[in-house]
PDB file of C-alpha atoms and ligand atoms in Angstrom:
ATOM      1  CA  UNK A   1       0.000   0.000   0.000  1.00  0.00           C
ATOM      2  CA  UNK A   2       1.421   3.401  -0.942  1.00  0.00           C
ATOM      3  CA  UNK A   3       1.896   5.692   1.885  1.00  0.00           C
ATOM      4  CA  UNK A   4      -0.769   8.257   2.270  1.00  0.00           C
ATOM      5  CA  UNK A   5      -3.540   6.912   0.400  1.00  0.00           C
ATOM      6  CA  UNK A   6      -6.778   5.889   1.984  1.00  0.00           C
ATOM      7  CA  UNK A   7      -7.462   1.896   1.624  1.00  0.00           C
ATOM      8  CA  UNK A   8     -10.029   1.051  -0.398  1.00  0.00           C
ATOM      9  CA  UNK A   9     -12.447  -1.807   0.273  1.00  0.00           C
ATOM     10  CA  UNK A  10     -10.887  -3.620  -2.473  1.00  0.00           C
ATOM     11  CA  UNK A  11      -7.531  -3.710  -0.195  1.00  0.00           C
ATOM     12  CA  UNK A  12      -9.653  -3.709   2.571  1.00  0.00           C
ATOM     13  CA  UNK A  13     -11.201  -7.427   0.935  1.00  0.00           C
ATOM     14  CA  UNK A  14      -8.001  -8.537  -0.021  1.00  0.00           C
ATOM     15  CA  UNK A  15      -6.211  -8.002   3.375  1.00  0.00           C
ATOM     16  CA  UNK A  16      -9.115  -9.345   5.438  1.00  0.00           C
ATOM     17  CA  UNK A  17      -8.026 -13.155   3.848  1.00  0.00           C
ATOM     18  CA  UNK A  18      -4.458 -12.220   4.496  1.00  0.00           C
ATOM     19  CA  UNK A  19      -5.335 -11.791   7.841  1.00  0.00           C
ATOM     20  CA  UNK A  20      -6.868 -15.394   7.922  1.00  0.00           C
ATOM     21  CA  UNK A  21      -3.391 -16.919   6.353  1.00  0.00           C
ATOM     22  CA  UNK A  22      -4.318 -16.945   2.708  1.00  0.00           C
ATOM     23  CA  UNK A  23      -1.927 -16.311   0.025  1.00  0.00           C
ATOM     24  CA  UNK A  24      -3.141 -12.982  -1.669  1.00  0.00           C
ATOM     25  CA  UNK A  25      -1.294 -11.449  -4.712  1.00  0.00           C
ATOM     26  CA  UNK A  26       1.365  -8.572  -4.439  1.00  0.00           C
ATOM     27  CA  UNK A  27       0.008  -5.614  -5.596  1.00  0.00           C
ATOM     28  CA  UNK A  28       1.820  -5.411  -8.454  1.00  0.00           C
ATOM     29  CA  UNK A  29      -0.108  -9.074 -10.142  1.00  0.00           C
ATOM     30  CA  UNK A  30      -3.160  -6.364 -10.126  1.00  0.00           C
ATOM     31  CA  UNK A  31      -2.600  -4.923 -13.858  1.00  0.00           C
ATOM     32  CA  UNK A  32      -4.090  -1.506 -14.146  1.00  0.00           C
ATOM     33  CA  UNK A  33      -6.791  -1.016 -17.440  1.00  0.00           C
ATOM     34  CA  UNK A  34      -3.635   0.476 -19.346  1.00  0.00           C
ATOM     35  CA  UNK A  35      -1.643  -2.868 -18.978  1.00  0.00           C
ATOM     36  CA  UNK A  36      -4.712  -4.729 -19.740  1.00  0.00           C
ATOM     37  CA  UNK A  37      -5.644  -3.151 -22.932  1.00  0.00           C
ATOM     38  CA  UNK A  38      -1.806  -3.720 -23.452  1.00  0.00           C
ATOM     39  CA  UNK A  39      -2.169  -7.741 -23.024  1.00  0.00           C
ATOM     40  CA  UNK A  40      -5.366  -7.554 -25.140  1.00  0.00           C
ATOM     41  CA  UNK A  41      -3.503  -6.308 -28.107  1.00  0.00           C
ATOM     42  CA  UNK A  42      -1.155  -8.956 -27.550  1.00  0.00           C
ATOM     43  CA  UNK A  43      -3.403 -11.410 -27.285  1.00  0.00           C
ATOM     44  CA  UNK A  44      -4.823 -10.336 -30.427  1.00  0.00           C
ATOM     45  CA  UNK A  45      -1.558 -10.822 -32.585  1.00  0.00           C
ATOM     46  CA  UNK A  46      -1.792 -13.799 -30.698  1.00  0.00           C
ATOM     47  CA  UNK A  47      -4.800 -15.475 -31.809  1.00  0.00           C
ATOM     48  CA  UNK A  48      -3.849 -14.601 -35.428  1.00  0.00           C
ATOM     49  CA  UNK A  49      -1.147 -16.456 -35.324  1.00  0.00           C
ATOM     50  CA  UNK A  50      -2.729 -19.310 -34.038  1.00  0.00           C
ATOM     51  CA  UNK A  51      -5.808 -18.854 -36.426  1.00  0.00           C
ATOM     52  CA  UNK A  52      -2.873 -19.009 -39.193  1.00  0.00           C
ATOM     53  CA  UNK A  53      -1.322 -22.160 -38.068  1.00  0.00           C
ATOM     54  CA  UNK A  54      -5.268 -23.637 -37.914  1.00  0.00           C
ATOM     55  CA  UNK A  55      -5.532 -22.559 -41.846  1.00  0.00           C
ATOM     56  CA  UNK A  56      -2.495 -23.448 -43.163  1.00  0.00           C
ATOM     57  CA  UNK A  57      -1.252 -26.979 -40.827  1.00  0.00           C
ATOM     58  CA  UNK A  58      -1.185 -30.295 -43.266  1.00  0.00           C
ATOM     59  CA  UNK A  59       0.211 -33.796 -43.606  1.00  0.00           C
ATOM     60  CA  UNK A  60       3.714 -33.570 -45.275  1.00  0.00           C
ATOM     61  CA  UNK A  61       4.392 -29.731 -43.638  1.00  0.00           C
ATOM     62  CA  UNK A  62       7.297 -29.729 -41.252  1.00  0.00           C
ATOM     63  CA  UNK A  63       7.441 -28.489 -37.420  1.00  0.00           C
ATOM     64  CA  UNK A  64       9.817 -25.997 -39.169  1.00  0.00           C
ATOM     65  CA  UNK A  65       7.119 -24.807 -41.377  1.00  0.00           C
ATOM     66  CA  UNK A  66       5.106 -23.993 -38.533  1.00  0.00           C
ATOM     67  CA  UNK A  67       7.902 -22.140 -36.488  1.00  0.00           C
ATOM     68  CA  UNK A  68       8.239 -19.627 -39.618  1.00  0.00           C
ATOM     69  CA  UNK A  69       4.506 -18.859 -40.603  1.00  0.00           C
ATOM     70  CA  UNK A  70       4.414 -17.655 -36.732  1.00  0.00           C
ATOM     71  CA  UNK A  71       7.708 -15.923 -36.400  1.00  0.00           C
ATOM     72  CA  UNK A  72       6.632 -14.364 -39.704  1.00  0.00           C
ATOM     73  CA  UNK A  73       3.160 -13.499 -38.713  1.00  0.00           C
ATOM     74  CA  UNK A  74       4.094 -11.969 -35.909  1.00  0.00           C
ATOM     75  CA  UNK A  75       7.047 -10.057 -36.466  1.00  0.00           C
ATOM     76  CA  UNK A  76       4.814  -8.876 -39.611  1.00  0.00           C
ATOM     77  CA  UNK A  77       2.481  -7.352 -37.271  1.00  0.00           C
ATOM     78  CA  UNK A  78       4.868  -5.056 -35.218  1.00  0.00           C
ATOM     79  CA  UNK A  79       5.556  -7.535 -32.511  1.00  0.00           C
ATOM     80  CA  UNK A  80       7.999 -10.463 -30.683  1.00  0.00           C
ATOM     81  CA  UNK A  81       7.798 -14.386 -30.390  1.00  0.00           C
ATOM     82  CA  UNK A  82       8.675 -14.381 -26.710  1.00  0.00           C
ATOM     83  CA  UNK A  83       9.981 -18.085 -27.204  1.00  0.00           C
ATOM     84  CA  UNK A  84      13.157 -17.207 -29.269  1.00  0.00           C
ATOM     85  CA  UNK A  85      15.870 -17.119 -27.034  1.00  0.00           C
ATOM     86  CA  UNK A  86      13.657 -17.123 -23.784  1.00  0.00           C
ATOM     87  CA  UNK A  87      15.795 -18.949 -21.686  1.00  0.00           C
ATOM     88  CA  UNK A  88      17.660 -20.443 -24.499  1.00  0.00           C
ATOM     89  CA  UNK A  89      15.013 -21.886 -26.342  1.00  0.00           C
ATOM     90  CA  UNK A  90      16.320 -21.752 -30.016  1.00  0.00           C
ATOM     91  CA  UNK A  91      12.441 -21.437 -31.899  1.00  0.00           C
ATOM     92  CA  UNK A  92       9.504 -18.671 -32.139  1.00  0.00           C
ATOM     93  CA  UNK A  93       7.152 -21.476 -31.250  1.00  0.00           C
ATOM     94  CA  UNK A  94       6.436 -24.681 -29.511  1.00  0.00           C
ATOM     95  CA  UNK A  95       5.372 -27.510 -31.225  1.00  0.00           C
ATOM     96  CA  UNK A  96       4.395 -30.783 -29.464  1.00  0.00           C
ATOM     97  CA  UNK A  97       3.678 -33.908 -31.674  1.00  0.00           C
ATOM     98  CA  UNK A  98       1.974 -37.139 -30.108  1.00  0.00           C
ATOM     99  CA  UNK A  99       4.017 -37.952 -27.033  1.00  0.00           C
ATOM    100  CA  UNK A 100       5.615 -34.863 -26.343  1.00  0.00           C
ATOM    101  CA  UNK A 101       3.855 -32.821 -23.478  1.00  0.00           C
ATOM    102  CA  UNK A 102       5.027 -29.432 -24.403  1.00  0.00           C
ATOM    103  CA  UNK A 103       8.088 -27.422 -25.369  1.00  0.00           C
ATOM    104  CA  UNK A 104       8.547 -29.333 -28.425  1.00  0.00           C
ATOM    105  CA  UNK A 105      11.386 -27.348 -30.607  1.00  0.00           C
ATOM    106  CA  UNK A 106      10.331 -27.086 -33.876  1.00  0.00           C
ATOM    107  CA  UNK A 107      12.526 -28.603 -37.037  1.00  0.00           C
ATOM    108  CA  UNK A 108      12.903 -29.301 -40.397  1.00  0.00           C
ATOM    109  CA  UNK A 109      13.353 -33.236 -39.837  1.00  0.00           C
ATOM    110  CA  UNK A 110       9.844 -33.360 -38.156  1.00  0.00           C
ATOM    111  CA  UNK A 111       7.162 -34.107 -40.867  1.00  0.00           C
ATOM    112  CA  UNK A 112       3.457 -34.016 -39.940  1.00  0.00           C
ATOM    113  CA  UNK A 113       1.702 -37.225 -40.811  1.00  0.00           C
ATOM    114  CA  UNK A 114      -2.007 -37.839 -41.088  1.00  0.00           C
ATOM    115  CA  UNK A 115      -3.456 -38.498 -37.433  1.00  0.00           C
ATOM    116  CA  UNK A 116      -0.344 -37.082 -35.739  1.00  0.00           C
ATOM    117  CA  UNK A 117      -2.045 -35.237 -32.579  1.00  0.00           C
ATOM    118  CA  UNK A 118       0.428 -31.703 -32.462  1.00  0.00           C
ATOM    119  CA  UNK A 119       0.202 -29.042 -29.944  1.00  0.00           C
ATOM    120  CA  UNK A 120       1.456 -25.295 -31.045  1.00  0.00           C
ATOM    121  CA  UNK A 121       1.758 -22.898 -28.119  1.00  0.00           C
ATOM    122  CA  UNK A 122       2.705 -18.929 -29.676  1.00  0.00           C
ATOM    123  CA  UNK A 123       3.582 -16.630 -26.851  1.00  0.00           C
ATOM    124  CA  UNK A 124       3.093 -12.738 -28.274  1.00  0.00           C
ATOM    125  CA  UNK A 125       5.045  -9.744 -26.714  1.00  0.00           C
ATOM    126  CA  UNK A 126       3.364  -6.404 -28.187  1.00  0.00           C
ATOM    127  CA  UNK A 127       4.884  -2.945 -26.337  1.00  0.00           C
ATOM    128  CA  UNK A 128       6.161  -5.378 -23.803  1.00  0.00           C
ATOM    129  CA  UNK A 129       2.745  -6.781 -22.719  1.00  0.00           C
ATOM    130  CA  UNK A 130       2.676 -10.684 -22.799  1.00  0.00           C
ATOM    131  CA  UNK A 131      -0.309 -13.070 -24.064  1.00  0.00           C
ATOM    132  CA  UNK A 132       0.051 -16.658 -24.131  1.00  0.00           C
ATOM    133  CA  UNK A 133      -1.841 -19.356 -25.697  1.00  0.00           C
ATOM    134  CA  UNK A 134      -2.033 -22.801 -27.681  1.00  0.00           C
ATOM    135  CA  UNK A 135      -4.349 -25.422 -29.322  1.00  0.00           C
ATOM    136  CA  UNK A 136      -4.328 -28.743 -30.383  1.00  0.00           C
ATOM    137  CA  UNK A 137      -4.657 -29.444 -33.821  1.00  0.00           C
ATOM    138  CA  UNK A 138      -5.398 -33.353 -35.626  1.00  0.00           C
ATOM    139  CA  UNK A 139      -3.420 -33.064 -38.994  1.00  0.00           C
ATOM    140  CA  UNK A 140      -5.122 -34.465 -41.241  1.00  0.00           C
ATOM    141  CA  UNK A 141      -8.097 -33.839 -39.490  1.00  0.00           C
ATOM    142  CA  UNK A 142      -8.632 -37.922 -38.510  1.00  0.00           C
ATOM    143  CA  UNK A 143      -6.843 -39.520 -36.059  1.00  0.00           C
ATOM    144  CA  UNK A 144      -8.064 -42.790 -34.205  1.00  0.00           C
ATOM    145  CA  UNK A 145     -11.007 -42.561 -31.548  1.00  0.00           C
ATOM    146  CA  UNK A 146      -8.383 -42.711 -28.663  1.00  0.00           C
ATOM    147  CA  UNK A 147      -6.169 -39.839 -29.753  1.00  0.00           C
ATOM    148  CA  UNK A 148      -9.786 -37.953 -30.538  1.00  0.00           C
ATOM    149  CA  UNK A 149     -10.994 -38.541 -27.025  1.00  0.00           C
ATOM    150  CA  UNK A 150      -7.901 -37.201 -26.049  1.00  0.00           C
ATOM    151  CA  UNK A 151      -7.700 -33.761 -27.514  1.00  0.00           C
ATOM    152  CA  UNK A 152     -11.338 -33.338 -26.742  1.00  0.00           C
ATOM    153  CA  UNK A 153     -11.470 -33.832 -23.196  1.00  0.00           C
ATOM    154  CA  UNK A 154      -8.093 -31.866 -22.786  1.00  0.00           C
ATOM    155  CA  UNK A 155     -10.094 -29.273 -24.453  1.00  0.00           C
ATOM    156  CA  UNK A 156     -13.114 -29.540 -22.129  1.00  0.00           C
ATOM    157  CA  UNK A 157     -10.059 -29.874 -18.849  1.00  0.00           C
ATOM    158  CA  UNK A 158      -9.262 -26.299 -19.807  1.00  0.00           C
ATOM    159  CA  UNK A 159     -12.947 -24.927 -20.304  1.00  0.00           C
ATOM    160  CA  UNK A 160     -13.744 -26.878 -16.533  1.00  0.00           C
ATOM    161  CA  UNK A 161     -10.725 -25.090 -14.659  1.00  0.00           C
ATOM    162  CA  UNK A 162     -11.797 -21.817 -16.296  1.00  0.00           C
ATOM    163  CA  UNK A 163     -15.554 -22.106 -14.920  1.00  0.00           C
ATOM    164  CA  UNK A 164     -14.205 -23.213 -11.149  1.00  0.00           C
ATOM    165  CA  UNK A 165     -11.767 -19.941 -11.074  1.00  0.00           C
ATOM    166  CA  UNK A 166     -13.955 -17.697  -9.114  1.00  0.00           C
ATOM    167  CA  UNK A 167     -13.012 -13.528  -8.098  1.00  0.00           C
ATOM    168  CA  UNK A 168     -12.681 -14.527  -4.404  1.00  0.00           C
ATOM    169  CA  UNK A 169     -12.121 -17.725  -4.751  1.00  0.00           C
ATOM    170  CA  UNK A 170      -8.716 -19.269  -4.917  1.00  0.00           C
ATOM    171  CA  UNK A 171      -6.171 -20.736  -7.365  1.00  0.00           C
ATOM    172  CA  UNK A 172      -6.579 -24.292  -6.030  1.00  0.00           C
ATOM    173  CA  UNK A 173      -9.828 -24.874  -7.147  1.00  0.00           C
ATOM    174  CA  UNK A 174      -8.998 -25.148 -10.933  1.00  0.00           C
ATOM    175  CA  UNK A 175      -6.799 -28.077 -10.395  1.00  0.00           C
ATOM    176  CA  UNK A 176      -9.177 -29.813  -8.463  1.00  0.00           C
ATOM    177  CA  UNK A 177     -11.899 -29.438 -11.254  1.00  0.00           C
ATOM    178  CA  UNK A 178      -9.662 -29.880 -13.928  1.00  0.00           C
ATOM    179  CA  UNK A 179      -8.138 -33.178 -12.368  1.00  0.00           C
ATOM    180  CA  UNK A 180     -11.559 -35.052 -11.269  1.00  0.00           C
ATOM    181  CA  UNK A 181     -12.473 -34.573 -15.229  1.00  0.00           C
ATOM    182  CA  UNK A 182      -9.526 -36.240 -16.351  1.00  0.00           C
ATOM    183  CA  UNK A 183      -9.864 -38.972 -13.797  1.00  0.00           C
ATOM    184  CA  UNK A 184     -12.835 -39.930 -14.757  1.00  0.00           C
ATOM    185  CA  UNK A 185     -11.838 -40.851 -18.152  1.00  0.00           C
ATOM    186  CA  UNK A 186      -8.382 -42.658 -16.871  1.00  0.00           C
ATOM    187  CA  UNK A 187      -6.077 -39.775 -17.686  1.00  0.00           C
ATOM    188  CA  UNK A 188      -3.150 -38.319 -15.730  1.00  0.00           C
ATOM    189  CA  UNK A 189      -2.332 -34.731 -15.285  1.00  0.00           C
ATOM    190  CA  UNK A 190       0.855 -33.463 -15.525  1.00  0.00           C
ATOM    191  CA  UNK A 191       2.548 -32.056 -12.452  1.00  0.00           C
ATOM    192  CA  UNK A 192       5.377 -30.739 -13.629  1.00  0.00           C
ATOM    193  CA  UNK A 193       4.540 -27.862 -15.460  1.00  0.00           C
ATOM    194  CA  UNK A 194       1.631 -25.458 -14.795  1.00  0.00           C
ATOM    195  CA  UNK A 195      -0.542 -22.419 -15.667  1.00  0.00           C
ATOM    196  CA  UNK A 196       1.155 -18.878 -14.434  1.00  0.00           C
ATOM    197  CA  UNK A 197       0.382 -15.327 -13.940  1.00  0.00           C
ATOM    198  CA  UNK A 198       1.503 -13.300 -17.366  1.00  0.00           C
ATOM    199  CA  UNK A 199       1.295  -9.997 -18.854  1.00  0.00           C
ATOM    200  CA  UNK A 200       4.055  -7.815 -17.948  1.00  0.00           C
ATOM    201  CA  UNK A 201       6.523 -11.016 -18.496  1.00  0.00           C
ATOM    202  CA  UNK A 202       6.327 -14.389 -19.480  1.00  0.00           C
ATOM    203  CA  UNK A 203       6.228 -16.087 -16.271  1.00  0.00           C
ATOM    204  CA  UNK A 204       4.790 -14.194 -12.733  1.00  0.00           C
ATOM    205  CA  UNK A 205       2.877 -15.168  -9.841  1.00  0.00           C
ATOM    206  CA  UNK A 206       0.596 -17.489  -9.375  1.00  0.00           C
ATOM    207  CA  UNK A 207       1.657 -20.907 -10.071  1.00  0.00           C
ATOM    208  CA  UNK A 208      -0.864 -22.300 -11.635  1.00  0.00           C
ATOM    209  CA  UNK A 209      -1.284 -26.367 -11.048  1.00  0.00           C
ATOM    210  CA  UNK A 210      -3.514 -28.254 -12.886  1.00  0.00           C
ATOM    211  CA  UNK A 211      -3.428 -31.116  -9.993  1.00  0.00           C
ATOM    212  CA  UNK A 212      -5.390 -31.203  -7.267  1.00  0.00           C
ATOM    213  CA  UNK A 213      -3.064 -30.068  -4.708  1.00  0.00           C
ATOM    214  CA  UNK A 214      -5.115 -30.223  -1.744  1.00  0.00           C
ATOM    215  CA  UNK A 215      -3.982 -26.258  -0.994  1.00  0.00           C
ATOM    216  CA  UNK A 216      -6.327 -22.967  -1.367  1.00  0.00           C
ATOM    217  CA  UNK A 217      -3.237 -21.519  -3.190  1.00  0.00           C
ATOM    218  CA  UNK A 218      -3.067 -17.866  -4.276  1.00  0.00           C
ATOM    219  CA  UNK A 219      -6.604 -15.512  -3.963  1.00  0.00           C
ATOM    220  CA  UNK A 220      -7.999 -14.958  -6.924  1.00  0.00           C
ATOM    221  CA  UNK A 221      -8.933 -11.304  -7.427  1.00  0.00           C
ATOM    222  CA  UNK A 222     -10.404  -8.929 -10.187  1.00  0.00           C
ATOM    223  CA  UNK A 223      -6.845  -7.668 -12.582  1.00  0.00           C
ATOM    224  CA  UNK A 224      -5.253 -10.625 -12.540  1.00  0.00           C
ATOM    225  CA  UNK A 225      -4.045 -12.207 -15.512  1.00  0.00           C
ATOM    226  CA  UNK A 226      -2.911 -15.785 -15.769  1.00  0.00           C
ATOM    227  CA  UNK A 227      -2.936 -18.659 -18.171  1.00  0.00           C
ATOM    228  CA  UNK A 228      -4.430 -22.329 -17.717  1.00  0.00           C
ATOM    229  CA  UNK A 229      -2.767 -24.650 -19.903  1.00  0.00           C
ATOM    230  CA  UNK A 230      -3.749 -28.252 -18.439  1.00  0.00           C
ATOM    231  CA  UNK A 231      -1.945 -30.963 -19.943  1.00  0.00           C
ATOM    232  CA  UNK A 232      -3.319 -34.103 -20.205  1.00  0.00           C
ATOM    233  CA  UNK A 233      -1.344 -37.926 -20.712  1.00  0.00           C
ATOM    234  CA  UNK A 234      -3.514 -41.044 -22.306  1.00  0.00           C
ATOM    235  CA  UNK A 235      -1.306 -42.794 -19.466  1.00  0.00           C
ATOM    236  CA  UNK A 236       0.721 -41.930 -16.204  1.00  0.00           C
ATOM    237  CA  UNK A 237       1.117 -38.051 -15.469  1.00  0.00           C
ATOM    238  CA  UNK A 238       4.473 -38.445 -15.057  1.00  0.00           C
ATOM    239  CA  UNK A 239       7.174 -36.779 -18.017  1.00  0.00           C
ATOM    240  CA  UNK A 240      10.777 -36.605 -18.367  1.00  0.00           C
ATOM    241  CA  UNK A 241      13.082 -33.955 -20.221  1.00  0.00           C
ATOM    242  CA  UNK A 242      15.196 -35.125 -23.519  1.00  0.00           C
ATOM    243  CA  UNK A 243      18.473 -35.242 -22.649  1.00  0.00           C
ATOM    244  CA  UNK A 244      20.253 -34.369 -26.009  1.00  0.00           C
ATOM    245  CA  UNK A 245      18.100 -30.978 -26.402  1.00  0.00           C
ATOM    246  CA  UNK A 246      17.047 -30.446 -22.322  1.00  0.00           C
ATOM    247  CA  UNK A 247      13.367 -28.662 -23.341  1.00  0.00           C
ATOM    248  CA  UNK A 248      11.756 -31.482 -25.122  1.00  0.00           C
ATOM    249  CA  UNK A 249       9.008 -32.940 -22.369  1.00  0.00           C
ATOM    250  CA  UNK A 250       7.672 -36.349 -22.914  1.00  0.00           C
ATOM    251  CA  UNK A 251       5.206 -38.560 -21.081  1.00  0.00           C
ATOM    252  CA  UNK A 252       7.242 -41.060 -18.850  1.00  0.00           C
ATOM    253  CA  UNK A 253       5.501 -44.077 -21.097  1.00  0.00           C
ATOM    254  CA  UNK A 254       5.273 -41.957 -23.968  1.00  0.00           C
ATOM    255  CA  UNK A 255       1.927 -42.246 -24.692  1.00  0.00           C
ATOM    256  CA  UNK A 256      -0.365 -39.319 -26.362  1.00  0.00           C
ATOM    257  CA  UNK A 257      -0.749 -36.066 -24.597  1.00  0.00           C
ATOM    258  CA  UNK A 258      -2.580 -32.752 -25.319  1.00  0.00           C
ATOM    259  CA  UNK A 259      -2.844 -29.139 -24.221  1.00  0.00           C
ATOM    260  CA  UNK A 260      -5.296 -26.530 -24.585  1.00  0.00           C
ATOM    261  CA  UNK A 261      -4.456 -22.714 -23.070  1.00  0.00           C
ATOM    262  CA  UNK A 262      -6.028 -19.605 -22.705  1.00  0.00           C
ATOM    263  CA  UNK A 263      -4.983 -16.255 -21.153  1.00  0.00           C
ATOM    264  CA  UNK A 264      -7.350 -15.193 -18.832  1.00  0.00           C
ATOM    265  CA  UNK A 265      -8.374 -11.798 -17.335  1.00  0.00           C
ATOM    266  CA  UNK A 266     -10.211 -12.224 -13.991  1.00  0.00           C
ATOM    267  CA  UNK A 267     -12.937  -9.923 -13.630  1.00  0.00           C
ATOM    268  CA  UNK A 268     -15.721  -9.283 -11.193  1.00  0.00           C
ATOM    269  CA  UNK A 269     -17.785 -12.166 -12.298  1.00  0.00           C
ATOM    270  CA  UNK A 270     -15.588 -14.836 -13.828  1.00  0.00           C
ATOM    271  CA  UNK A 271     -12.894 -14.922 -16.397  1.00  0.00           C
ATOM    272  CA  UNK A 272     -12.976 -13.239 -19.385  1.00  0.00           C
ATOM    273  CA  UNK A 273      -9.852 -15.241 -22.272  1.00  0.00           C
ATOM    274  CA  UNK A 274      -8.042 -12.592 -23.771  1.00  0.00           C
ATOM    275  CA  UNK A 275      -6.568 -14.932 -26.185  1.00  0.00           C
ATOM    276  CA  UNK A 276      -9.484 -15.576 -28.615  1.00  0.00           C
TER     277      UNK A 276
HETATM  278  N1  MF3 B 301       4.392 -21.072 -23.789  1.00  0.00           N
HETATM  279  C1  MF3 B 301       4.865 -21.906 -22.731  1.00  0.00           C
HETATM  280  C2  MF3 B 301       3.910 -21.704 -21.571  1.00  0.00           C
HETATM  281  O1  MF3 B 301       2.756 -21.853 -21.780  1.00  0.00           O
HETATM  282  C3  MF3 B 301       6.265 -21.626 -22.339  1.00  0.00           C
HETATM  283  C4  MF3 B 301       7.224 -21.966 -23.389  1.00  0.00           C
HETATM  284  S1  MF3 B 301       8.804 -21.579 -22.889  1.00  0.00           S
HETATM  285  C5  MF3 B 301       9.705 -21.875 -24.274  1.00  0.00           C
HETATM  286  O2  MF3 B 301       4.220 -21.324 -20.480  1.00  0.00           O
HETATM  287  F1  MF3 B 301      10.870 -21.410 -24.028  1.00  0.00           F
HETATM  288  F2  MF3 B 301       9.716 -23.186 -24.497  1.00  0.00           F
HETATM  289  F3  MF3 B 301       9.162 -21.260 -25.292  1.00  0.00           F
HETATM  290 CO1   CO B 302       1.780 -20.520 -20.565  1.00  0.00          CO
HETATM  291 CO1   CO B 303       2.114 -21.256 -23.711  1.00  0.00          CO
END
């Protein structure tokens, strides 16, 4: 709280769960309207370069194919794939094929067959506001019931943790609705890797699990921007990193996985995706 100025009831709200032990956000997690029309116009660049991928993916095109219609697309429209070099990741994108979780590096060895199950994830910085996102896609547009069931429920994981997030509520809850969907149709989810706060960079506060964790976690409150991005294994939840390139994540019995995320502006009555 800045010195001097009178508390509102919004701090007033947010402190009175601090005072019962909660976990609230830092001030600074609440964007102001400026840095959310900022995300928004990321978000927007973002979607288009998703919407591209969706129009142009095929049998026979290469993960490397992929990479440059969305480093082009974006860099086209005045702004940054906040892969490249993040971290050392060597690609503008992330492309996940079949039993790769996420961070998938793109390349021009990797050739899209019918019924391959491939997960892009673009990250868009615009005037240094972040918006994050990614879809499945079936190439081909068939792929075997399994692999279907797969994508779709994934799909329907993401929509479930994004109607349990709640202004008031808390963090926690999304994994524990997102989880008790997958179980129910034998799936694991991934517990390595989660949703985060975004906007002003990549990665912020909260941590976002997918799991149920069996804590409250963070408060969530009106401003806050994060992503859910569950990500959902045919078989055991549990993933390990390749090796030879140390980003490629793979389901421990590399079966099928998929991923659906959104960016997500909480507002007084629910979430509202900045990312379509
Ligand atoms: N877009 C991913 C996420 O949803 C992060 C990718 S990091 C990268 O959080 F370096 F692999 F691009
Ligand atoms: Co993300
Ligand atoms: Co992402």
């Amino acid at each position: 709280m800045p010195k001097g100025q009178p508390m509102t009831d919004f701090d007033k709200r947010i402190l009175s769960f601090q005072n019962r032990g909660k976990t609230v956000p830092r001030p600074s997690l609440i964007k102001t309207p400026e840095q959310i029309e900022g995300i928004r116009r990321a978000g927007v660049i973002n979607t288009g370069a998703l919407d591209l991928v969706a129009a142009e993916i095929r049998p026979g095109m290469s993960t490397e194919d992929i990479n440059r219609l969305v480093h082009d697309y974006t860099v086209g429209h005045g702004a940054v794939p906040a892969p490249l070099n993040y971290e050392g990741f060597p690609k503008s994108v992330c492309t996940s094929v079949n039993e790769v979780v996420c961070h998938g590096i793109p390349s021009e060895d990797e050739i899209l067959e019918e019924g391959d199950i491939i997960n892009v994830d673009c990250t868009t910085i615009l005037d240094g506001y972040y918006a994050d996102a990614s879809r499945m896609f079936i190439v081909g547009g068939k792929t075997d019931a399994e692999r279907e069931r797969l994508v779709r429920v994934a799909k329907e994981c993401l929509e479930i943790g994004w109607q349990a997030a709640k202004p008031w509520g808390f963090i926690g809850d999304i994994g524990k609705a997102i989880a008790r969907h997958a179980h129910k149709h034998g799936y694991g989810v991934v517990r390595d890797l989660a949703g985060h706060g975004v906007g002003n960079a990549f990665h912020e506060d909260p941590e976002v699990d997918h799991y149920n964790t069996r804590k409250d976690g963070m408060l969530i409150v009106p401003g806050m921007v994060f992503t859910i991005e569950p990500m959902i294994n045919m078989g055991t939840w549990e993933v390990f990193v390749d090796e030879e390139d140390g980003w490629t994540v793979v389901s421990e019995d590399e079966q099928p996985s998929a991923q659906w995320e959104h960016t997500f502006l909480v507002t007084e009555t629910g979430l509202e995706v900045l990312t379509y």
